[in-house]
Amino acid sequence: MGRCCEILSSSSVPVMLCLFMSATVHVGILKVIGLYLRDISIDLETSSADMGIALGLLNTFVYIPSPLIATLYRHRSIRSPLLISGAFLLTSGVALFSMATTNIQMSVCLSVTGLGISILLICCIVTLHHVARDNYNLCLGLGLSGYGAGMVLFPLLAEFLHSPYGWRGGLLIMSALIAHVIPCAVGITTGSDERSIRTRDFEQIESSSTGIIDQNMNREDTEAARSSEGSRFGHVSVIHSIANSLRQSDFYVDPVFNVIFALNFAYYMVTTGWYSFLVPHVLQRGISVKNTIILTFAGAIGNTSSRLGVGVVTNHLLTPIDVYIFATILNITALLVDVFVANYYIMLVTTCFSAMAIGGRAVLTSLIVRERASSDKFDIAFSLIRCISGIGMFLGGYLGGLLADTFSSFNATFKMLTIVDGVVLILVLVMKCNPKPNSS
């Protein structure tokens, strides 16, 4: 109880709220487009391929620009403007999409929406890394639980607005509701990272011990020496600087850290394939639309509960990598049962379990990176992993659709997902058997 009061009274609350809303919009807008797909196709004369490209661009801009955004966010002077611009791009992208008249305009609007989501997610997660401290796991789980909420709330709202306002009016009204993320972004206080704190403290100690005058004189002498040497050996110093940076990076000091890239690449192949082809897989087995909606609702419950549960159990009880192993085994089991048993009530359970495993591992990814990477390099490591994950998402969707077309069955897609998740299990076990080396 005391920990909850501590979180609610801290500066993490607006960050969690902004993270929750951006996660809700990310999955919610995909569900809404699927619900309005027929009307959009008729109005804009859009084919399935055109819509696939537009949705692919949305997901691409959510993941691929992550390293650039993390680099920009390191400059303290532009942190708040960057956050606010992300909230504005997210809102304006949805609003402009409701006014689109061509396929190109639709693709551009969804790309803008994806870029806004990417900015908000990266900035909020990195800010939470600095302000949440020991409560990071719980705060991240609460924030990312918006994915489960978006799976339920947005389709219900879209269906309610569809009859009186149509797809354009529905999206425009939803963009007005989404605009509440802007004041949330304005209310976030971006804290100083550990690197800037250490630098500032070092300068204060140095000035107090040697005096301001001596410090300035030393700086002048040092700069003069550097300028004289730099003219002759500038290219050598640059090479040494790059070499030292590589030697000090987590990728060199901890070679097993690189396994995280392959791990997330394979995991997001599973994620995209499962989310994209769950409904076609269910409908192909002759299950009614009503029961299919109930299945997706069960998935939303599993997704939300797992994200919240992961934040609680990893806060002080279990390690993220142990929970990740359990979630992977759970998903492999659920996928195998789903492939070989075509029963609605069993699928209701397996869908919930798969959603729990997939949603929980999305949170655990950030926790494992935060635990394994150096504290002052978490933002760069996390953004690079998200960039690789975006490529995995594209490949997972492409291969899933290709197998379904080749074998005329989405069961083949789910068999592929089971095999890929087996690779995920092997990779995470490699990380478990090779813990982070002690830093000297």
JSON list of C-alpha atoms in Angstrom, two decimals, residues 83 177 196 325 390:
[
{"chain": "A", "resi": 83, "resn": "LEU", "atom": "CA", "xyz": [7.53, 14.86, -26.25]},
{"chain": "A", "resi": 177, "resn": "LEU", "atom": "CA", "xyz": [-10.33, 12.06, -27.50]},
{"chain": "A", "resi": 196, "resn": "SER", "atom": "CA", "xyz": [24.79, 14.59, -16.54]},
{"chain": "A", "resi": 325, "resn": "ILE", "atom": "CA", "xyz": [11.24, -18.34, -19.88]},
{"chain": "A", "resi": 390, "resn": "GLY", "atom": "CA", "xyz": [10.44, -3.60, -36.38]}
]
